GROMACS .gro file of C-alpha atoms in nm:
model
  387
    1UNK     CA    1   0.767   4.775   1.096
    2UNK     CA    2   0.766   5.031   0.817
    3UNK     CA    3   0.492   5.234   0.990
    4UNK     CA    4   0.675   5.238   1.324
    5UNK     CA    5   1.001   5.329   1.152
    6UNK     CA    6   0.839   5.627   0.978
    7UNK     CA    7   0.635   5.750   1.275
    8UNK     CA    8   0.920   5.775   1.527
    9UNK     CA    9   1.113   6.060   1.350
   10UNK     CA   10   0.791   6.256   1.301
   11UNK     CA   11   0.716   6.241   1.673
   12UNK     CA   12   1.067   6.345   1.777
   13UNK     CA   13   1.127   6.617   1.517
   14UNK     CA   14   0.956   6.901   1.717
   15UNK     CA   15   1.210   6.860   1.995
   16UNK     CA   16   1.504   6.868   1.746
   17UNK     CA   17   1.403   7.152   1.510
   18UNK     CA   18   1.041   7.267   1.461
   19UNK     CA   19   1.117   7.492   1.162
   20UNK     CA   20   0.927   7.447   0.834
   21UNK     CA   21   1.248   7.381   0.642
   22UNK     CA   22   1.334   7.095   0.880
   23UNK     CA   23   0.986   6.947   0.837
   24UNK     CA   24   1.004   6.955   0.457
   25UNK     CA   25   1.347   6.793   0.463
   26UNK     CA   26   1.222   6.524   0.702
   27UNK     CA   27   0.914   6.453   0.492
   28UNK     CA   28   1.133   6.409   0.184
   29UNK     CA   29   1.344   6.144   0.356
   30UNK     CA   30   1.028   5.978   0.489
   31UNK     CA   31   0.881   5.949   0.138
   32UNK     CA   32   1.199   5.785   0.008
   33UNK     CA   33   1.200   5.542   0.303
   34UNK     CA   34   0.828   5.463   0.257
   35UNK     CA   35   0.891   5.370  -0.108
   36UNK     CA   36   1.215   5.178  -0.051
   37UNK     CA   37   1.146   4.976   0.266
   38UNK     CA   38   0.864   4.759   0.124
   39UNK     CA   39   1.119   4.632  -0.132
   40UNK     CA   40   1.379   4.537   0.129
   41UNK     CA   41   1.318   4.159   0.107
   42UNK     CA   42   1.369   4.147  -0.272
   43UNK     CA   43   1.634   4.420  -0.314
   44UNK     CA   44   1.807   4.448   0.025
   45UNK     CA   45   2.139   4.588  -0.102
   46UNK     CA   46   1.975   4.843  -0.333
   47UNK     CA   47   1.737   4.962  -0.060
   48UNK     CA   48   2.025   5.004   0.185
   49UNK     CA   49   2.238   5.205  -0.057
   50UNK     CA   50   1.944   5.429  -0.155
   51UNK     CA   51   1.851   5.494   0.207
   52UNK     CA   52   2.203   5.568   0.330
   53UNK     CA   53   2.266   5.804   0.037
   54UNK     CA   54   1.934   5.982   0.104
   55UNK     CA   55   1.994   6.013   0.477
   56UNK     CA   56   2.350   6.142   0.439
   57UNK     CA   57   2.236   6.393   0.178
   58UNK     CA   58   1.951   6.510   0.403
   59UNK     CA   59   2.170   6.547   0.711
   60UNK     CA   60   2.456   6.721   0.524
   61UNK     CA   61   2.214   6.946   0.334
   62UNK     CA   62   2.029   7.035   0.653
   63UNK     CA   63   2.353   7.120   0.833
   64UNK     CA   64   2.453   7.346   0.545
   65UNK     CA   65   2.117   7.528   0.576
   66UNK     CA   66   2.121   7.546   0.953
   67UNK     CA   67   1.857   7.270   0.994
   68UNK     CA   68   1.889   6.979   1.238
   69UNK     CA   69   1.701   6.656   1.183
   70UNK     CA   70   1.599   6.402   1.449
   71UNK     CA   71   1.854   6.119   1.492
   72UNK     CA   72   1.563   5.874   1.469
   73UNK     CA   73   1.563   5.913   1.090
   74UNK     CA   74   1.839   5.651   1.095
   75UNK     CA   75   1.586   5.388   1.212
   76UNK     CA   76   1.503   5.315   0.848
   77UNK     CA   77   1.873   5.249   0.790
   78UNK     CA   78   1.872   4.994   1.074
   79UNK     CA   79   1.574   4.817   0.914
   80UNK     CA   80   1.757   4.811   0.581
   81UNK     CA   81   2.068   4.664   0.743
   82UNK     CA   82   1.856   4.397   0.913
   83UNK     CA   83   1.713   4.305   0.572
   84UNK     CA   84   2.063   4.281   0.425
   85UNK     CA   85   2.163   4.032   0.694
   86UNK     CA   86   1.834   3.841   0.666
   87UNK     CA   87   1.786   3.818   0.289
   88UNK     CA   88   2.126   3.875   0.125
   89UNK     CA   89   2.297   3.538   0.085
   90UNK     CA   90   2.593   3.661  -0.121
   91UNK     CA   91   2.903   3.762   0.074
   92UNK     CA   92   3.022   3.969  -0.221
   93UNK     CA   93   2.707   4.181  -0.204
   94UNK     CA   94   2.745   4.205   0.174
   95UNK     CA   95   3.093   4.349   0.128
   96UNK     CA   96   2.943   4.589  -0.127
   97UNK     CA   97   2.713   4.712   0.149
   98UNK     CA   98   3.003   4.765   0.389
   99UNK     CA   99   3.229   4.939   0.138
  100UNK     CA  100   2.951   5.141  -0.027
  101UNK     CA  101   2.800   5.248   0.304
  102UNK     CA  102   3.137   5.339   0.449
  103UNK     CA  103   3.229   5.544   0.141
  104UNK     CA  104   2.900   5.736   0.150
  105UNK     CA  105   2.931   5.813   0.523
  106UNK     CA  106   3.295   5.920   0.486
  107UNK     CA  107   3.214   6.147   0.193
  108UNK     CA  108   2.920   6.293   0.382
  109UNK     CA  109   3.127   6.373   0.690
  110UNK     CA  110   3.392   6.539   0.475
  111UNK     CA  111   3.134   6.754   0.294
  112UNK     CA  112   2.969   6.834   0.626
  113UNK     CA  113   3.292   6.973   0.763
  114UNK     CA  114   3.318   7.201   0.461
  115UNK     CA  115   2.957   7.320   0.432
  116UNK     CA  116   2.816   7.336   0.787
  117UNK     CA  117   2.700   7.687   0.886
  118UNK     CA  118   2.848   7.659   1.233
  119UNK     CA  119   3.039   7.424   1.458
  120UNK     CA  120   2.722   7.288   1.620
  121UNK     CA  121   2.610   7.151   1.283
  122UNK     CA  122   2.937   6.973   1.216
  123UNK     CA  123   2.870   6.611   1.297
  124UNK     CA  124   3.158   6.376   1.356
  125UNK     CA  125   3.133   6.209   1.693
  126UNK     CA  126   2.754   6.241   1.685
  127UNK     CA  127   2.732   6.063   1.352
  128UNK     CA  128   2.967   5.788   1.468
  129UNK     CA  129   2.761   5.744   1.787
  130UNK     CA  130   2.444   5.703   1.583
  131UNK     CA  131   2.596   5.463   1.330
  132UNK     CA  132   2.796   5.253   1.578
  133UNK     CA  133   2.503   5.023   1.677
  134UNK     CA  134   2.404   4.964   1.314
  135UNK     CA  135   2.612   4.643   1.273
  136UNK     CA  136   2.392   4.490   1.544
  137UNK     CA  137   2.094   4.520   1.306
  138UNK     CA  138   2.289   4.330   1.041
  139UNK     CA  139   2.391   4.064   1.295
  140UNK     CA  140   2.028   4.020   1.404
  141UNK     CA  141   1.919   3.973   1.044
  142UNK     CA  142   2.202   3.726   0.983
  143UNK     CA  143   2.095   3.528   1.292
  144UNK     CA  144   1.735   3.518   1.163
  145UNK     CA  145   1.853   3.390   0.824
  146UNK     CA  146   2.067   3.125   0.989
  147UNK     CA  147   1.771   3.016   1.202
  148UNK     CA  148   1.551   2.983   0.895
  149UNK     CA  149   1.819   2.783   0.717
  150UNK     CA  150   1.848   2.549   1.016
  151UNK     CA  151   1.472   2.499   1.024
  152UNK     CA  152   1.467   2.426   0.651
  153UNK     CA  153   1.752   2.176   0.692
  154UNK     CA  154   1.566   2.009   0.980
  155UNK     CA  155   1.251   1.983   0.766
  156UNK     CA  156   1.451   1.829   0.483
  157UNK     CA  157   1.605   1.578   0.722
  158UNK     CA  158   1.259   1.494   0.853
  159UNK     CA  159   1.131   1.445   0.498
  160UNK     CA  160   1.428   1.220   0.424
  161UNK     CA  161   1.355   1.017   0.738
  162UNK     CA  162   0.986   0.984   0.647
  163UNK     CA  163   1.075   0.891   0.289
  164UNK     CA  164   1.317   0.626   0.414
  165UNK     CA  165   1.055   0.497   0.656
  166UNK     CA  166   0.796   0.470   0.379
  167UNK     CA  167   1.053   0.287   0.167
  168UNK     CA  168   1.118   0.040   0.448
  169UNK     CA  169   0.745  -0.012   0.492
  170UNK     CA  170   0.702  -0.077   0.120
  171UNK     CA  171   0.990  -0.324   0.125
  172UNK     CA  172   0.842  -0.499   0.429
  173UNK     CA  173   0.502  -0.512   0.260
  174UNK     CA  174   0.658  -0.657  -0.054
  175UNK     CA  175   0.837  -0.922   0.149
  176UNK     CA  176   0.512  -1.006   0.325
  177UNK     CA  177   0.333  -1.035  -0.008
  178UNK     CA  178   0.598  -1.277  -0.129
  179UNK     CA  179   0.561  -1.480   0.190
  180UNK     CA  180   0.182  -1.491   0.154
  181UNK     CA  181   0.218  -1.593  -0.210
  182UNK     CA  182   0.442  -1.883  -0.112
  183UNK     CA  183   0.199  -1.998   0.159
  184UNK     CA  184  -0.099  -1.971  -0.077
  185UNK     CA  185   0.091  -2.169  -0.337
  186UNK     CA  186   0.181  -2.439  -0.085
  187UNK     CA  187  -0.170  -2.472   0.058
  188UNK     CA  188  -0.433  -2.367  -0.195
  189UNK     CA  189  -0.262  -2.451  -0.522
  190UNK     CA  190  -0.176  -2.800  -0.395
  191UNK     CA  191  -0.538  -2.859  -0.292
  192UNK     CA  192  -0.670  -2.737  -0.626
  193UNK     CA  193  -0.428  -2.956  -0.816
  194UNK     CA  194  -0.532  -3.258  -0.610
  195UNK     CA  195  -0.898  -3.175  -0.676
  196UNK     CA  196  -0.845  -3.159  -1.053
  197UNK     CA  197  -0.643  -3.483  -1.050
  198UNK     CA  198  -0.916  -3.665  -0.857
  199UNK     CA  199  -1.181  -3.527  -1.093
  200UNK     CA  200  -0.985  -3.646  -1.396
  201UNK     CA  201  -0.942  -3.987  -1.231
  202UNK     CA  202  -1.316  -4.015  -1.179
  203UNK     CA  203  -1.375  -3.903  -1.539
  204UNK     CA  204  -1.147  -4.183  -1.660
  205UNK     CA  205  -1.375  -4.425  -1.473
  206UNK     CA  206  -1.689  -4.255  -1.600
  207UNK     CA  207  -1.835  -4.582  -1.724
  208UNK     CA  208  -1.885  -4.691  -1.365
  209UNK     CA  209  -2.075  -4.373  -1.270
  210UNK     CA  210  -2.429  -4.255  -1.344
  211UNK     CA  211  -2.486  -3.985  -1.606
  212UNK     CA  212  -2.557  -3.710  -1.355
  213UNK     CA  213  -2.228  -3.782  -1.175
  214UNK     CA  214  -2.028  -3.761  -1.500
  215UNK     CA  215  -2.177  -3.415  -1.565
  216UNK     CA  216  -2.088  -3.300  -1.215
  217UNK     CA  217  -1.733  -3.430  -1.250
  218UNK     CA  218  -1.683  -3.248  -1.580
  219UNK     CA  219  -1.798  -2.922  -1.423
  220UNK     CA  220  -1.575  -2.986  -1.123
  221UNK     CA  221  -1.269  -3.036  -1.341
  222UNK     CA  222  -1.341  -2.725  -1.547
  223UNK     CA  223  -1.394  -2.513  -1.234
  224UNK     CA  224  -1.077  -2.648  -1.076
  225UNK     CA  225  -0.863  -2.568  -1.377
  226UNK     CA  226  -1.012  -2.219  -1.405
  227UNK     CA  227  -0.956  -2.151  -1.036
  228UNK     CA  228  -0.599  -2.276  -1.066
  229UNK     CA  229  -0.528  -2.039  -1.353
  230UNK     CA  230  -0.677  -1.744  -1.168
  231UNK     CA  231  -0.479  -1.836  -0.858
  232UNK     CA  232  -0.153  -1.843  -1.055
  233UNK     CA  233  -0.228  -1.496  -1.192
  234UNK     CA  234  -0.305  -1.373  -0.840
  235UNK     CA  235   0.016  -1.518  -0.703
  236UNK     CA  236   0.217  -1.342  -0.974
  237UNK     CA  237   0.058  -1.012  -0.869
  238UNK     CA  238   0.138  -1.080  -0.505
  239UNK     CA  239   0.498  -1.161  -0.581
  240UNK     CA  240   0.558  -0.828  -0.751
  241UNK     CA  241   0.473  -0.603  -1.044
  242UNK     CA  242   0.734  -0.766  -1.263
  243UNK     CA  243   0.552  -1.100  -1.222
  244UNK     CA  244   0.204  -0.958  -1.280
  245UNK     CA  245  -0.043  -1.147  -1.495
  246UNK     CA  246  -0.033  -1.070  -1.866
  247UNK     CA  247  -0.289  -0.825  -1.996
  248UNK     CA  248  -0.610  -0.976  -2.131
  249UNK     CA  249  -0.936  -0.830  -2.262
  250UNK     CA  250  -1.189  -0.752  -1.992
  251UNK     CA  251  -1.494  -0.985  -2.001
  252UNK     CA  252  -1.825  -0.846  -2.118
  253UNK     CA  253  -2.175  -0.948  -2.220
  254UNK     CA  254  -2.046  -1.162  -2.504
  255UNK     CA  255  -1.871  -1.380  -2.244
  256UNK     CA  256  -2.185  -1.436  -2.037
  257UNK     CA  257  -2.306  -1.744  -2.230
  258UNK     CA  258  -1.976  -1.918  -2.159
  259UNK     CA  259  -2.004  -1.821  -1.792
  260UNK     CA  260  -2.357  -1.962  -1.774
  261UNK     CA  261  -2.244  -2.283  -1.947
  262UNK     CA  262  -1.967  -2.331  -1.691
  263UNK     CA  263  -2.218  -2.290  -1.411
  264UNK     CA  264  -2.448  -2.545  -1.572
  265UNK     CA  265  -2.154  -2.782  -1.610
  266UNK     CA  266  -2.087  -2.739  -1.238
  267UNK     CA  267  -2.445  -2.852  -1.164
  268UNK     CA  268  -2.629  -2.521  -1.127
  269UNK     CA  269  -2.964  -2.493  -1.303
  270UNK     CA  270  -2.938  -2.160  -1.483
  271UNK     CA  271  -3.200  -1.989  -1.698
  272UNK     CA  272  -3.037  -1.702  -1.883
  273UNK     CA  273  -3.212  -1.431  -2.082
  274UNK     CA  274  -2.980  -1.173  -2.237
  275UNK     CA  275  -3.200  -0.923  -2.415
  276UNK     CA  276  -2.928  -0.692  -2.548
  277UNK     CA  277  -2.666  -0.727  -2.817
  278UNK     CA  278  -2.313  -0.741  -2.675
  279UNK     CA  279  -2.146  -0.661  -3.004
  280UNK     CA  280  -2.294  -0.312  -3.038
  281UNK     CA  281  -2.037  -0.039  -2.979
  282UNK     CA  282  -2.296   0.179  -2.806
  283UNK     CA  283  -2.276  -0.021  -2.485
  284UNK     CA  284  -1.979   0.097  -2.276
  285UNK     CA  285  -1.720  -0.158  -2.173
  286UNK     CA  286  -1.730  -0.058  -1.804
  287UNK     CA  287  -2.102  -0.138  -1.791
  288UNK     CA  288  -2.045  -0.476  -1.957
  289UNK     CA  289  -1.765  -0.560  -1.714
  290UNK     CA  290  -1.979  -0.462  -1.415
  291UNK     CA  291  -2.269  -0.680  -1.532
  292UNK     CA  292  -2.036  -0.973  -1.593
  293UNK     CA  293  -1.887  -0.947  -1.243
  294UNK     CA  294  -2.232  -0.919  -1.084
  295UNK     CA  295  -2.355  -1.233  -1.261
  296UNK     CA  296  -2.032  -1.417  -1.179
  297UNK     CA  297  -2.048  -1.332  -0.810
  298UNK     CA  298  -2.421  -1.408  -0.788
  299UNK     CA  299  -2.378  -1.751  -0.944
  300UNK     CA  300  -2.092  -1.826  -0.703
  301UNK     CA  301  -2.305  -1.724  -0.405
  302UNK     CA  302  -2.596  -1.935  -0.531
  303UNK     CA  303  -2.378  -2.246  -0.556
  304UNK     CA  304  -2.231  -2.179  -0.212
  305UNK     CA  305  -2.541  -2.087  -0.012
  306UNK     CA  306  -2.826  -2.247  -0.213
  307UNK     CA  307  -2.696  -2.569  -0.368
  308UNK     CA  308  -2.941  -2.721  -0.611
  309UNK     CA  309  -3.143  -2.402  -0.644
  310UNK     CA  310  -3.257  -2.275  -0.983
  311UNK     CA  311  -3.100  -1.943  -1.087
  312UNK     CA  312  -3.259  -1.696  -1.327
  313UNK     CA  313  -3.037  -1.439  -1.501
  314UNK     CA  314  -3.219  -1.157  -1.679
  315UNK     CA  315  -3.031  -0.877  -1.861
  316UNK     CA  316  -3.210  -0.614  -2.065
  317UNK     CA  317  -3.202  -0.248  -2.163
  318UNK     CA  318  -3.497  -0.043  -2.041
  319UNK     CA  319  -3.545   0.334  -2.086
  320UNK     CA  320  -3.177   0.410  -2.124
  321UNK     CA  321  -3.077   0.184  -1.835
  322UNK     CA  322  -2.901  -0.150  -1.831
  323UNK     CA  323  -3.093  -0.382  -1.599
  324UNK     CA  324  -2.928  -0.690  -1.454
  325UNK     CA  325  -3.126  -0.925  -1.230
  326UNK     CA  326  -3.006  -1.252  -1.080
  327UNK     CA  327  -3.255  -1.448  -0.868
  328UNK     CA  328  -3.208  -1.789  -0.716
  329UNK     CA  329  -3.480  -1.997  -0.555
  330UNK     CA  330  -3.459  -2.158  -0.216
  331UNK     CA  331  -3.218  -2.453  -0.181
  332UNK     CA  332  -3.334  -2.786  -0.313
  333UNK     CA  333  -3.272  -2.937   0.031
  334UNK     CA  334  -3.200  -2.788   0.373
  335UNK     CA  335  -2.842  -2.679   0.420
  336UNK     CA  336  -2.649  -2.562   0.723
  337UNK     CA  337  -2.637  -2.186   0.773
  338UNK     CA  338  -2.326  -2.040   0.613
  339UNK     CA  339  -2.206  -1.684   0.668
  340UNK     CA  340  -1.982  -1.532   0.405
  341UNK     CA  341  -1.747  -1.238   0.440
  342UNK     CA  342  -1.980  -1.000   0.255
  343UNK     CA  343  -1.699  -0.878   0.031
  344UNK     CA  344  -1.880  -0.995  -0.281
  345UNK     CA  345  -2.178  -0.766  -0.222
  346UNK     CA  346  -1.945  -0.482  -0.126
  347UNK     CA  347  -1.751  -0.525  -0.450
  348UNK     CA  348  -2.072  -0.530  -0.656
  349UNK     CA  349  -2.204  -0.219  -0.483
  350UNK     CA  350  -1.877  -0.030  -0.539
  351UNK     CA  351  -1.879  -0.115  -0.908
  352UNK     CA  352  -2.240  -0.004  -0.951
  353UNK     CA  353  -2.191   0.316  -0.749
  354UNK     CA  354  -1.885   0.405  -0.956
  355UNK     CA  355  -2.105   0.407  -1.268
  356UNK     CA  356  -2.386   0.604  -1.103
  357UNK     CA  357  -2.620   0.307  -1.080
  358UNK     CA  358  -2.824   0.141  -0.808
  359UNK     CA  359  -2.790  -0.204  -0.652
  360UNK     CA  360  -3.047  -0.388  -0.445
  361UNK     CA  361  -2.972  -0.725  -0.289
  362UNK     CA  362  -3.172  -0.924  -0.039
  363UNK     CA  363  -3.382  -1.234   0.029
  364UNK     CA  364  -3.702  -1.302  -0.160
  365UNK     CA  365  -4.039  -1.405  -0.019
  366UNK     CA  366  -3.995  -1.768  -0.121
  367UNK     CA  367  -3.664  -1.807   0.061
  368UNK     CA  368  -3.435  -1.729  -0.230
  369UNK     CA  369  -3.210  -1.432  -0.297
  370UNK     CA  370  -3.227  -1.150  -0.549
  371UNK     CA  371  -2.958  -0.917  -0.686
  372UNK     CA  372  -3.090  -0.631  -0.899
  373UNK     CA  373  -2.858  -0.372  -1.055
  374UNK     CA  374  -2.954  -0.083  -1.280
  375UNK     CA  375  -2.691   0.120  -1.467
  376UNK     CA  376  -2.777   0.451  -1.639
  377UNK     CA  377  -2.605   0.412  -1.972
  378UNK     CA  378  -2.606   0.786  -2.039
  379UNK     CA  379  -2.399   0.848  -1.726
  380UNK     CA  380  -2.145   0.566  -1.768
  381UNK     CA  381  -1.800   0.721  -1.838
  382UNK     CA  382  -1.648   0.570  -2.151
  383UNK     CA  383  -1.296   0.594  -2.004
  384UNK     CA  384  -1.373   0.413  -1.679
  385UNK     CA  385  -1.219   0.091  -1.798
  386UNK     CA  386  -1.037   0.047  -1.469
  387UNK     CA  387  -1.363  -0.006  -1.278
   0.00000   0.00000   0.00000
């Protein structure tokens, strides 16, 4: 826009006045316009007042020297007026443009009548004819500003609608979580409670049962109570953040012996070899938590898919890596094929990948199953406690 505004007077000047004096006067006004117009969006009122004062001075000075400039030099004034309408949001400053511009034009016409070399250089009707369409430039700029304001208002309304929609979705999700929590409490918690009660009843009549059955019942009661506690914590989370489970230390390697004992009490034959000290501060907590969850999930899968199988748990540190291996043999007796959801292996793999490790899981040659995880201790982030 600036280039087109500056080029038009240069092209039309030869037909108005080809004298050297006219060209120097035109070039002076063009330089002022070239400097001022790029600032029109930040200083619209200042640019307009500078341009109108420069143009009036050039036209009046040229008329006094017998020089006529091309009327197209007022194109820069139209651009400045458009910028006032488009970028000036203060009505007080807009009135300053009207009053200041009118005063400069009036003073220029009065001086022109006094200093013009001849009647043909006295501009009155010609000046009015050139300046008459200028308010249209301001109106166009004002319309552009109004359009932008309407678009911005529409975008804000759309953001408000989307924000309200997301709020409704969150409220609906919260209500659904509460409903699921109630259903889980009615179905699962009742079944777990009944299981524990029956196990305690059988324990009370332990004298009538063989020794192996008493051991199984003790493990069943312990597992039932643990599952009930975990379920209550889960239900509090589902009901809402305000009912979330209280904070507790994350389990680690020091808790593995207790986990293995619970599995043995539940009837699983577990051989555990933990070849690393859990109390050393050099072992990051995220690595300990990951190993604990891997062993916990592997023992659960072994009880579910290979009942009666012997499970070997081997944890050691080797060449700067924490190695966790859980292998179960084939089932003690044939069992019906059972397909799980696969979420346990997915969870283990995500935990290991988050720490930069490697997880391998699959069947063994003798019909059992192996889970092998290696964690590079030098790459485990110490602040990844949320893993």
